[in-house]
Coordinates of C-alpha atoms in Angstrom, one line a residue:
M1 CA 0.2 -0.1 -0.1
L2 CA 3.1 2.5 0.7
R3 CA 4.6 1.5 -2.5
L4 CA 1.0 2.5 -4.0
L5 CA 1.2 5.6 -2.2
Y6 CA 4.4 6.7 -3.6
G7 CA 3.6 6.3 -7.0
Q8 CA 0.9 8.3 -6.5
K9 CA 2.4 10.8 -4.6
A10 CA 6.3 10.8 -5.7
T11 CA 6.2 14.4 -7.9
T12 CA 4.6 15.7 -5.3
I13 CA 6.6 15.3 -2.0
K14 CA 9.6 16.8 -4.2
N15 CA 7.3 19.3 -4.8
K16 CA 7.0 19.6 -1.6
I17 CA 10.0 19.4 0.1
V18 CA 12.4 21.5 -1.2
F19 CA 15.9 22.8 0.5
N20 CA 17.7 26.2 -1.1
D21 CA 21.2 26.0 0.7
G22 CA 23.1 23.9 -1.9
V23 CA 23.3 21.3 0.3
E24 CA 22.3 17.8 -0.1
K25 CA 19.4 16.4 1.6
K26 CA 18.0 13.2 0.8
L27 CA 14.8 12.9 -0.7
Y28 CA 13.3 9.0 -0.9
A29 CA 14.9 7.2 -3.6
D30 CA 12.2 4.9 -4.9
E31 CA 8.6 3.5 -3.5
N32 CA 10.8 1.0 -1.5
D33 CA 12.6 3.3 0.0
F34 CA 9.7 5.0 1.1
A35 CA 7.7 1.6 2.1
L36 CA 10.9 1.5 4.8
L37 CA 11.1 4.5 6.1
Y38 CA 7.9 6.3 6.0
P39 CA 6.9 8.7 7.9
F40 CA 10.4 9.7 8.3
V41 CA 11.5 11.7 4.9
P42 CA 15.9 10.3 4.4
Y43 CA 17.6 13.8 5.3
Q44 CA 16.0 13.9 8.8
F45 CA 18.4 11.0 9.8
N46 CA 21.4 12.9 8.8
L47 CA 20.5 16.5 10.3
L48 CA 19.0 14.7 13.4
A49 CA 22.6 13.4 13.9
S50 CA 24.2 16.9 13.1
V51 CA 21.7 18.0 15.3
L52 CA 22.6 15.9 18.2
T53 CA 26.3 16.5 18.2
S54 CA 26.0 19.8 18.1
I55 CA 23.7 20.0 21.5
R56 CA 26.2 17.4 22.9
T57 CA 28.4 21.0 22.6
H58 CA 25.9 23.4 23.3
G59 CA 22.8 22.2 24.7
A60 CA 23.1 19.7 26.7
S61 CA 22.9 19.7 30.8
G62 CA 24.0 17.3 33.1
K63 CA 21.8 14.9 32.1
H64 CA 24.0 13.3 29.1
L65 CA 22.3 12.3 26.0
S66 CA 23.7 8.9 24.7
E67 CA 26.3 8.6 22.3
G68 CA 25.2 7.6 18.7
E69 CA 22.7 5.0 17.4
R70 CA 21.7 4.4 20.9
S71 CA 19.9 8.5 20.8
M72 CA 19.0 8.4 17.3
L73 CA 17.1 5.0 18.0
A74 CA 15.3 6.4 20.8
M75 CA 13.9 9.3 19.2
F76 CA 13.0 7.7 16.3
K77 CA 11.0 5.5 18.0
E78 CA 9.1 7.9 20.4
S79 CA 8.4 10.2 17.6
A80 CA 6.8 7.3 16.1
M81 CA 4.9 6.9 18.9
D82 CA 3.5 10.6 18.9
Y83 CA 2.9 10.1 15.3
K84 CA 0.9 6.5 15.3
E85 CA -2.8 7.8 15.6
H86 CA -2.6 10.3 12.2
E87 CA -3.6 9.3 8.9
E88 CA -1.9 8.0 5.9
G89 CA 0.1 10.7 4.4
T90 CA 1.1 11.9 7.5
L91 CA 4.5 12.8 7.9
I92 CA 7.3 13.2 10.9
P93 CA 7.7 17.2 11.4
F94 CA 11.7 17.7 12.1
H95 CA 10.2 19.6 15.5
A96 CA 8.7 16.6 16.2
F97 CA 12.3 14.9 17.5
Y98 CA 12.9 17.9 20.4
D99 CA 10.4 16.4 22.7
A100 CA 12.6 13.8 22.6
L101 CA 15.3 16.1 23.5
E102 CA 14.1 18.2 26.0
N103 CA 14.9 16.2 28.9
F104 CA 18.5 16.8 27.9
L105 CA 18.7 20.5 26.9
D106 CA 20.2 23.5 29.5
H107 CA 17.6 25.9 31.1
S108 CA 19.2 28.2 28.6
H109 CA 18.0 26.9 25.3
R110 CA 14.7 25.0 27.3
G111 CA 13.4 27.6 29.1
V112 CA 12.8 29.6 26.6
I113 CA 10.2 27.0 24.7
I114 CA 8.7 26.8 28.4
K115 CA 7.8 30.4 28.4
A116 CA 6.9 30.5 24.8
Y117 CA 3.9 28.3 26.2
D118 CA 2.9 31.3 29.1
N119 CA 3.6 34.0 26.1
S120 CA -0.6 35.1 25.0
F121 CA 1.2 36.8 22.1
I122 CA 2.3 32.9 20.9
N123 CA 0.4 31.1 22.2
P124 CA -3.5 32.9 22.6
D125 CA -5.5 29.6 23.0
H126 CA -3.0 28.8 25.8
K127 CA -2.4 25.4 24.1
T128 CA -0.5 23.1 26.0
K129 CA 0.8 21.2 23.0
D130 CA 1.0 21.5 19.1
V131 CA 1.1 25.4 19.0
F132 CA 2.4 26.3 15.7
A133 CA 4.5 29.4 16.3
I134 CA 6.2 27.3 18.9
N135 CA 7.2 24.2 16.3
V136 CA 8.6 26.8 14.8
L137 CA 10.5 28.0 17.8
K138 CA 11.6 24.4 18.4
T139 CA 12.4 23.8 14.7
L140 CA 14.7 27.0 14.9
F141 CA 16.6 25.7 18.1
M142 CA 17.2 21.9 16.5
I143 CA 19.0 23.8 13.6
K144 CA 20.5 26.8 15.5
Y145 CA 23.6 25.3 15.6
V146 CA 24.3 23.2 12.8
N147 CA 24.4 26.2 9.9
N148 CA 27.0 24.3 8.1
V149 CA 24.5 21.9 7.2
I150 CA 21.3 23.8 6.6
E151 CA 20.3 27.3 6.9
A152 CA 17.6 28.4 8.5
N153 CA 16.4 30.6 5.9
I154 CA 11.8 30.8 5.1
D155 CA 12.2 28.0 2.4
N156 CA 14.3 25.4 4.4
I157 CA 12.0 26.2 7.4
T158 CA 8.7 25.5 5.4
S159 CA 10.0 22.2 4.3
L160 CA 11.0 21.1 7.9
M161 CA 7.9 21.8 9.2
I162 CA 5.8 19.7 6.3
S163 CA 3.7 17.2 8.3
D164 CA 1.4 15.8 5.3
I165 CA 2.0 15.1 2.0
D166 CA -0.9 16.7 0.6
D167 CA 0.0 20.4 2.7
D168 CA -0.5 23.3 0.4
R169 CA 3.5 24.6 0.8
I170 CA 2.6 28.1 -0.3
E171 CA -0.4 28.6 2.3
L172 CA 2.0 26.5 5.1
K173 CA 5.3 28.9 4.2
A174 CA 2.8 32.1 4.5
K175 CA 2.3 30.5 8.6
V176 CA 5.1 30.1 8.6
E177 CA 6.4 34.0 8.1
D178 CA 2.8 34.9 10.4
A179 CA 5.0 32.9 12.9
L180 CA 8.0 33.8 12.8
K181 CA 7.2 37.5 13.0
V182 CA 5.5 36.7 16.2
L183 CA 8.6 35.3 17.8
M184 CA 10.9 38.3 16.2
R185 CA 8.8 40.7 17.5
Q186 CA 8.6 38.7 21.1
M187 CA 12.7 38.9 20.8
L188 CA 12.9 34.9 21.2
V189 CA 13.9 34.9 17.2
Q190 CA 15.9 37.2 15.6
R191 CA 16.7 37.5 12.0
N192 CA 19.9 38.2 9.9
G193 CA 19.6 39.1 6.6
E194 CA 17.7 35.7 5.4
I195 CA 18.7 33.0 8.2
Y196 CA 16.2 33.7 11.6
V197 CA 17.9 32.6 14.9
F198 CA 17.0 31.1 18.0
L199 CA 17.9 33.2 20.7
T200 CA 18.8 31.8 24.3
D201 CA 17.9 33.6 27.3
E202 CA 21.3 34.9 27.6
E203 CA 21.2 35.8 23.9
Q204 CA 17.1 37.6 24.4
E205 CA 19.1 39.6 27.1
I206 CA 22.2 40.9 25.3
N207 CA 19.4 41.3 22.2
R208 CA 17.3 43.8 24.7
E209 CA 20.4 46.0 25.8
I210 CA 21.6 46.0 22.0
E211 CA 18.1 47.5 21.1
S212 CA 18.2 49.9 23.9
Q213 CA 21.2 51.4 22.2
N214 CA 20.0 54.6 20.5
V215 CA 20.9 55.3 16.4
E216 CA 20.0 58.3 15.3
M217 CA 18.8 58.7 11.2
A218 CA 21.4 60.9 10.4
E219 CA 23.9 58.3 11.7
V220 CA 21.8 55.6 9.2
I221 CA 22.4 57.9 6.1
N222 CA 26.1 59.0 7.1
K223 CA 26.8 55.2 6.8
A224 CA 25.2 54.6 3.7
S225 CA 26.4 57.0 2.0
E226 CA 29.8 55.5 3.2
M227 CA 28.4 52.5 1.6
I228 CA 27.6 53.9 -1.8
F229 CA 30.6 56.3 -2.5
E230 CA 33.4 54.2 -0.9
D231 CA 32.2 51.2 -2.0
I232 CA 29.2 50.3 -4.5
F233 CA 29.4 53.5 -6.7
T234 CA 33.6 54.8 -5.9
D235 CA 34.3 56.6 -9.0
K236 CA 34.8 60.1 -8.0
K237 CA 35.2 62.1 -11.2
Y238 CA 32.9 62.0 -14.4
R239 CA 35.3 61.4 -17.3
Y240 CA 34.1 62.9 -20.7
P241 CA 34.4 60.1 -23.5
A242 CA 35.7 62.5 -26.2
F243 CA 39.6 62.7 -26.4
N244 CA 40.5 59.6 -24.2
G245 CA 38.6 61.1 -21.0
R246 CA 40.2 64.6 -21.0
Y247 CA 38.0 66.5 -19.2
A248 CA 37.2 64.9 -16.2
F249 CA 34.7 66.2 -14.0
S250 CA 34.1 66.6 -10.3
F251 CA 31.0 65.9 -8.7
N252 CA 28.9 66.8 -5.0
S253 CA 28.1 63.6 -3.8
T254 CA 24.7 63.3 -1.4
V255 CA 22.6 61.1 0.5
D256 CA 19.1 62.8 1.8
D257 CA 20.2 66.4 1.3
R258 CA 23.0 65.4 3.3
P259 CA 26.7 65.7 1.6
Y260 CA 28.9 63.2 2.3
K261 CA 31.9 64.9 2.2
A262 CA 32.5 68.7 3.2
N263 CA 33.8 71.6 1.5
Q264 CA 31.8 70.2 -2.0
N265 CA 31.2 73.0 -4.4
Y266 CA 31.3 71.2 -7.9
D267 CA 29.0 72.0 -11.1
I268 CA 27.2 68.8 -10.9
G269 CA 25.8 66.3 -8.3
V270 CA 25.0 63.0 -7.6
H271 CA 21.9 62.7 -4.7
I272 CA 20.4 59.4 -4.0
L273 CA 17.1 59.7 -2.4
T274 CA 16.8 57.0 0.7
P275 CA 13.1 56.0 1.8
A276 CA 13.7 58.2 4.3
A277 CA 13.9 61.5 2.6
D278 CA 11.9 64.0 3.2
M279 CA 11.5 65.4 -0.1
G280 CA 8.8 64.4 -2.2
T281 CA 9.1 61.4 -4.1
D282 CA 5.9 62.1 -7.3
D283 CA 7.3 61.9 -10.4
T284 CA 6.6 65.7 -10.6
T285 CA 8.7 67.0 -8.2
L286 CA 11.3 64.9 -9.0
R287 CA 11.3 66.2 -12.7
M288 CA 11.2 69.7 -11.7
V289 CA 14.2 69.4 -8.7
S290 CA 16.3 67.2 -11.6
G291 CA 16.1 70.3 -13.7
Q292 CA 16.7 73.0 -11.5
G293 CA 19.3 71.0 -9.3
R294 CA 21.9 70.7 -11.9
E295 CA 22.6 67.0 -10.3
V296 CA 21.4 64.0 -11.0
L297 CA 18.7 62.2 -8.5
V298 CA 19.1 58.6 -7.5
V299 CA 15.5 57.6 -5.8
L300 CA 16.0 54.1 -4.0
P301 CA 12.4 52.3 -4.2
D302 CA 10.8 51.9 -0.9
D303 CA 12.5 49.6 1.0
R304 CA 14.4 49.6 4.0
A305 CA 15.8 46.3 4.4
F306 CA 18.9 47.8 4.1
M307 CA 18.8 50.7 6.6
D308 CA 17.6 48.0 9.0
E309 CA 20.5 46.3 8.3
I310 CA 21.9 49.4 9.1
Q311 CA 21.0 50.3 12.3
R312 CA 21.5 46.9 13.8
Y313 CA 24.5 47.4 13.1
L314 CA 25.1 50.6 14.1
K315 CA 23.7 49.4 17.4
I316 CA 25.9 46.6 18.3
E317 CA 28.9 48.2 17.3
K318 CA 27.7 51.0 20.0
F319 CA 27.1 47.8 22.4
L320 CA 30.4 46.7 22.1
R321 CA 31.9 49.8 22.4
L322 CA 30.3 50.7 25.8
N323 CA 29.7 47.6 27.0
T324 CA 33.3 45.4 28.1
S325 CA 32.0 42.9 30.9
S326 CA 29.4 40.9 32.2
A327 CA 27.8 38.5 35.0
L328 CA 26.7 36.2 32.0
P329 CA 28.8 33.3 31.7
Q330 CA 28.2 33.1 28.0
Y331 CA 29.1 36.3 27.8
E332 CA 32.3 36.4 25.9
T333 CA 31.2 34.0 23.2
I334 CA 27.8 35.9 22.8
K335 CA 30.0 38.9 22.1
E336 CA 32.3 37.4 19.8
G337 CA 28.9 36.1 17.9
K338 CA 28.0 39.6 18.0
R339 CA 31.1 40.8 16.3
L340 CA 30.5 37.8 13.6
E341 CA 26.8 39.4 13.1
M342 CA 27.8 42.8 12.5
R343 CA 30.1 41.5 9.2
E344 CA 27.3 40.3 8.1
R345 CA 24.9 43.3 8.6
N346 CA 27.3 45.2 6.9
A347 CA 27.7 42.7 3.9
N348 CA 23.6 42.1 4.0
A349 CA 22.9 46.3 4.0
R350 CA 25.7 46.7 1.1
L351 CA 23.9 43.6 -0.8
Y352 CA 20.8 45.2 0.0
L353 CA 21.5 48.8 -1.3
S354 CA 23.1 47.7 -4.2
E355 CA 19.8 45.8 -5.4
S356 CA 18.6 48.9 -4.5
L357 CA 20.4 51.6 -6.5
K358 CA 20.0 48.9 -9.5
D359 CA 16.5 49.5 -9.2
A360 CA 15.8 52.6 -8.7
D361 CA 14.7 55.7 -10.7
I362 CA 17.1 58.2 -12.2
Y363 CA 16.4 61.9 -13.4
V364 CA 18.4 64.3 -15.0
N365 CA 17.6 67.4 -16.7
G366 CA 14.4 67.5 -15.9
D367 CA 13.8 64.2 -17.0
K368 CA 13.0 60.3 -15.8
A369 CA 16.4 58.7 -17.8
Q370 CA 15.6 55.7 -19.9
I371 CA 18.7 53.6 -18.6
N372 CA 18.7 50.1 -19.4
A373 CA 21.8 48.9 -17.8
K374 CA 21.8 47.5 -14.4
E375 CA 25.9 47.5 -13.2
V376 CA 25.6 50.3 -10.5
S377 CA 28.4 52.6 -11.8
T378 CA 27.0 52.2 -15.7
R379 CA 23.6 53.4 -14.8
I380 CA 24.9 57.0 -12.7
N381 CA 28.1 57.2 -14.9
E382 CA 25.5 57.5 -17.8
A383 CA 23.4 59.9 -16.3
L384 CA 26.2 62.0 -14.9
G385 CA 26.9 62.0 -19.1
K386 CA 23.4 63.5 -20.1
L387 CA 23.7 65.9 -17.3
V388 CA 27.6 67.1 -18.5
A389 CA 26.4 67.5 -21.7
M390 CA 23.8 70.1 -20.5
Q391 CA 25.7 71.9 -18.6
Y392 CA 28.8 72.0 -20.2
N393 CA 27.0 72.7 -23.4
K394 CA 30.1 74.4 -24.6
L395 CA 32.6 72.1 -23.7
T396 CA 32.5 71.2 -27.9
Y397 CA 33.8 74.3 -28.7
M398 CA 37.1 72.6 -28.4
E399 CA 37.6 70.5 -31.2
T400 CA 41.6 69.7 -30.7
A401 CA 42.8 68.8 -27.4
P402 CA 46.0 71.0 -26.8
E403 CA 49.2 70.1 -25.2
L404 CA 51.9 71.7 -24.0
S405 CA 54.1 71.1 -27.8
D406 CA 50.9 72.7 -29.1
I407 CA 50.6 75.6 -27.6
A408 CA 54.8 76.0 -28.0
A409 CA 53.7 75.2 -32.1
V410 CA 51.7 78.5 -31.7
F411 CA 54.5 80.6 -32.0
N412 CA 55.9 78.8 -34.8
G413 CA 56.2 80.0 -38.7
N414 CA 55.0 82.4 -40.8
D415 CA 54.8 85.4 -37.8
G416 CA 52.8 87.6 -40.0
Q417 CA 50.2 84.7 -41.4
L418 CA 47.9 83.9 -38.5
S419 CA 47.2 87.7 -37.6
F420 CA 46.3 88.1 -41.3
L421 CA 44.2 85.7 -41.2
G422 CA 42.1 86.2 -37.7
I423 CA 39.2 84.3 -36.7
S424 CA 37.9 82.4 -39.5
D425 CA 35.9 79.3 -40.7
I426 CA 39.1 77.2 -40.6
T427 CA 40.8 78.2 -37.7
P428 CA 41.0 75.7 -34.7
N429 CA 38.2 75.6 -32.0
K430 CA 37.2 79.0 -33.6
L431 CA 33.9 79.2 -31.0
A432 CA 36.3 79.3 -28.2
L433 CA 38.2 81.7 -29.4
E434 CA 35.6 83.8 -29.7
E435 CA 34.2 83.5 -26.7
V436 CA 37.5 84.2 -24.8
I437 CA 37.3 87.6 -27.0
Q438 CA 34.2 88.5 -25.4
V439 CA 34.8 87.2 -21.7
I440 CA 37.8 89.8 -21.8
G441 CA 36.0 92.4 -23.7
L442 CA 33.3 92.2 -21.0
N443 CA 35.7 92.8 -18.4
N444 CA 36.9 95.7 -20.1
A445 CA 33.4 97.1 -19.9
R446 CA 33.2 96.3 -16.5
H447 CA 36.7 98.0 -15.7
M448 CA 37.4 94.5 -14.1
K449 CA 40.9 92.9 -14.9
T450 CA 41.6 89.6 -16.8
S451 CA 44.3 87.4 -15.4
L452 CA 45.0 84.2 -17.0
K453 CA 43.5 82.5 -13.9
S454 CA 40.3 84.4 -14.3
L455 CA 40.2 82.8 -17.4
Q456 CA 40.6 79.4 -16.3
D457 CA 38.6 79.4 -13.8
K458 CA 36.1 80.5 -15.8
F459 CA 36.6 78.7 -18.7
G460 CA 36.9 75.3 -16.5
A461 CA 33.1 75.8 -15.0
A462 CA 29.7 75.3 -17.0
P463 CA 28.7 75.8 -19.4
Y464 CA 32.8 75.5 -20.7
G465 CA 34.6 72.8 -18.6
F466 CA 37.8 73.6 -20.5
D467 CA 40.8 72.3 -19.3
P468 CA 43.7 74.3 -18.4
K469 CA 45.9 74.1 -21.2
D470 CA 43.1 74.6 -23.9
V471 CA 43.0 78.2 -22.2
Q472 CA 46.3 78.5 -22.4
W473 CA 46.5 77.8 -26.2
L474 CA 43.8 79.9 -26.6
V475 CA 45.6 83.0 -25.0
A476 CA 48.3 82.0 -27.2
M477 CA 46.7 81.8 -30.4
L478 CA 45.1 85.4 -29.7
F479 CA 47.8 86.9 -28.8
K480 CA 49.9 85.6 -31.7
M481 CA 46.3 86.4 -34.1
G482 CA 47.3 90.0 -32.5
R483 CA 44.0 90.0 -30.7
V484 CA 45.4 90.5 -27.3
S485 CA 47.5 92.0 -25.8
L486 CA 49.9 89.7 -22.4
T487 CA 51.2 92.2 -19.9
Y488 CA 53.5 90.7 -16.5
N489 CA 54.5 93.0 -14.0
S490 CA 53.4 95.9 -15.7
Q491 CA 56.2 95.0 -18.9
S492 CA 54.3 94.3 -21.8
L493 CA 55.4 90.9 -23.7
S494 CA 56.1 91.1 -27.4
M495 CA 57.4 88.5 -30.3
L496 CA 60.0 91.7 -30.8
S497 CA 61.0 91.6 -26.6
N498 CA 60.4 88.2 -25.6
T499 CA 61.5 84.4 -27.4
K500 CA 59.2 82.3 -28.1
D501 CA 60.3 79.5 -25.0
E502 CA 59.8 83.1 -22.7
L503 CA 56.4 83.2 -23.9
V504 CA 55.4 79.4 -24.0
R505 CA 56.8 79.8 -20.1
Y506 CA 54.4 82.7 -19.0
L507 CA 51.7 80.9 -20.4
T508 CA 52.1 77.7 -19.1
R509 CA 53.9 77.6 -15.5
R510 CA 51.9 78.0 -12.5
E511 CA 53.9 80.7 -11.0
F512 CA 52.9 83.3 -13.4
V513 CA 48.9 82.9 -13.6
E514 CA 48.1 85.4 -11.8
K515 CA 49.8 88.2 -13.1
L516 CA 49.9 87.4 -16.4
L517 CA 47.3 90.1 -17.3
I518 CA 45.4 89.8 -21.0
D519 CA 43.6 92.5 -22.6
I520 CA 42.5 93.5 -25.6
R521 CA 44.8 95.2 -28.4
E522 CA 44.3 98.0 -29.6
R523 CA 44.8 97.7 -33.4
A524 CA 46.3 100.2 -36.0
T525 CA 43.5 101.2 -38.5
D526 CA 43.9 100.4 -42.1
G527 CA 44.7 104.2 -42.7
Q528 CA 47.7 104.1 -40.3
I529 CA 49.0 101.1 -41.2
R530 CA 48.8 102.3 -45.0
S531 CA 50.4 105.6 -43.9
V532 CA 53.5 103.8 -42.3
K533 CA 54.5 101.7 -45.0
E534 CA 54.8 104.6 -47.7
V535 CA 57.0 106.0 -45.2
L536 CA 59.2 103.4 -45.1
K537 CA 59.3 102.5 -48.9
D538 CA 59.3 106.9 -49.7
Y539 CA 62.2 107.6 -46.8
F540 CA 63.9 104.3 -46.3
G541 CA 63.1 102.3 -50.0
Y542 CA 61.8 99.3 -48.2
S543 CA 58.5 97.7 -49.1
L544 CA 56.2 95.4 -47.3
S545 CA 53.4 93.6 -47.9
S546 CA 51.9 92.1 -44.6
D547 CA 49.7 94.4 -42.8
D548 CA 50.2 92.9 -39.0
D549 CA 51.5 95.8 -36.3
D550 CA 54.0 93.5 -34.9
T551 CA 55.5 92.3 -38.5
I552 CA 55.6 96.4 -40.0
M553 CA 57.2 97.7 -36.5
R554 CA 60.2 94.9 -36.3
N555 CA 61.0 96.0 -39.8
F556 CA 60.7 99.4 -38.8
K557 CA 63.0 98.8 -36.1
N558 CA 65.9 96.6 -38.1

């Protein structure tokens, strides 16, 4: 009959009893195996052996358990007797083995179960046995010290609680989840990530002390900021893809309006909004803020799991820092366990926070960004790219990427050619050159002097984002074209009085940047140039084809 039952229910059994921790748990091999072992399940033999070994180490009182097979045999026999009147299809749940163990347990373990029966939240009907939440508690005790054999996650606990081949696993899992919530509220069970842990009397006492530690939300946000910007999204600058990343833009790092570091004053920023943010998270508000604030808004889903883990981490940290001794017999052992829990909480928080960042909505330039990438750095950098393109919209005015050699090259070649051409459609970086002229002219109109440093600051910021070498090259070009004059310590610089190397040094060395002044050059009119050329020809017999001021002056002096 049992073989026939297995033939009808084999698939059902395999779908009901499922473990997901990567450690093998044996089920029935075939109908003969089922007929031989029923109502027990094959995994129970190895698991119970591990439990007995762990209890001898951690939980046994003076009444020592018998070794090996005698203990196992007694426990299976007693459990079978308890279920002998049940109908066919019944399976022995793992908590059934607890009753055979109870008399051998020390009070710090057994007392937790006993007191649970007197707790009206756990046992509202005041039953003396077969209370579902207490059966879950018994199961958690049994596997407390064998986490290398089985993980106490919700799916595994549900499988251990199966008591009938026809149990509805979905309904049973929901009941287990409800029971765990009750047990956690009563502080008999603790959740570490996805793992649920039975707490002894001593562990409960220490947990109460830990829970009494005060942790402000600001501390949680500060820790979350550190995780985000030091562990998960570690980029400190956004590299514009043109010219092999020549242009790198620093950005402000903020979480819930709290700057991650002091003295952040960049043109752009990355602002993370957690579920604790005061800012409204409706679509209209987020579009408006992202459009006005020159920052990428990363809006995390409304899931506080990472915040709960961080809060627990900080509470344990405070407890361990403030409490150095205790009269509890297992204090040092428990304290070491709390250090391990701290590391687990930190890892859990980082994992949950990473997942939240992957699923976050991102707003930039007044719109909700459509970003398909899932990797956190890729998502944020793509959004920063959109922000940089908007905020540094004149960066494209630089069509080349000048280096020191290019600045020196400006002063090579025909002295008059560039002056004669001026800024034309074929002049490199034409728009950038015109912008520099406009800025200097505007400063003049305001009676303000223009230093090389002020130009580098102006054009290094939005909407330009130029590199300092860009500005040095632009000034060199304008100087060579005769559009601007250079003055250092009230001494005018010129192609006549200064060598090429001197001019390059003035433009590129840091010690000159604040005192090198740039002004719009007053050029001779066409009539003045024509008059000078006529004087040279009539009185000195010297003809010139160039209309460049400096060329005419140099030839005149020679």
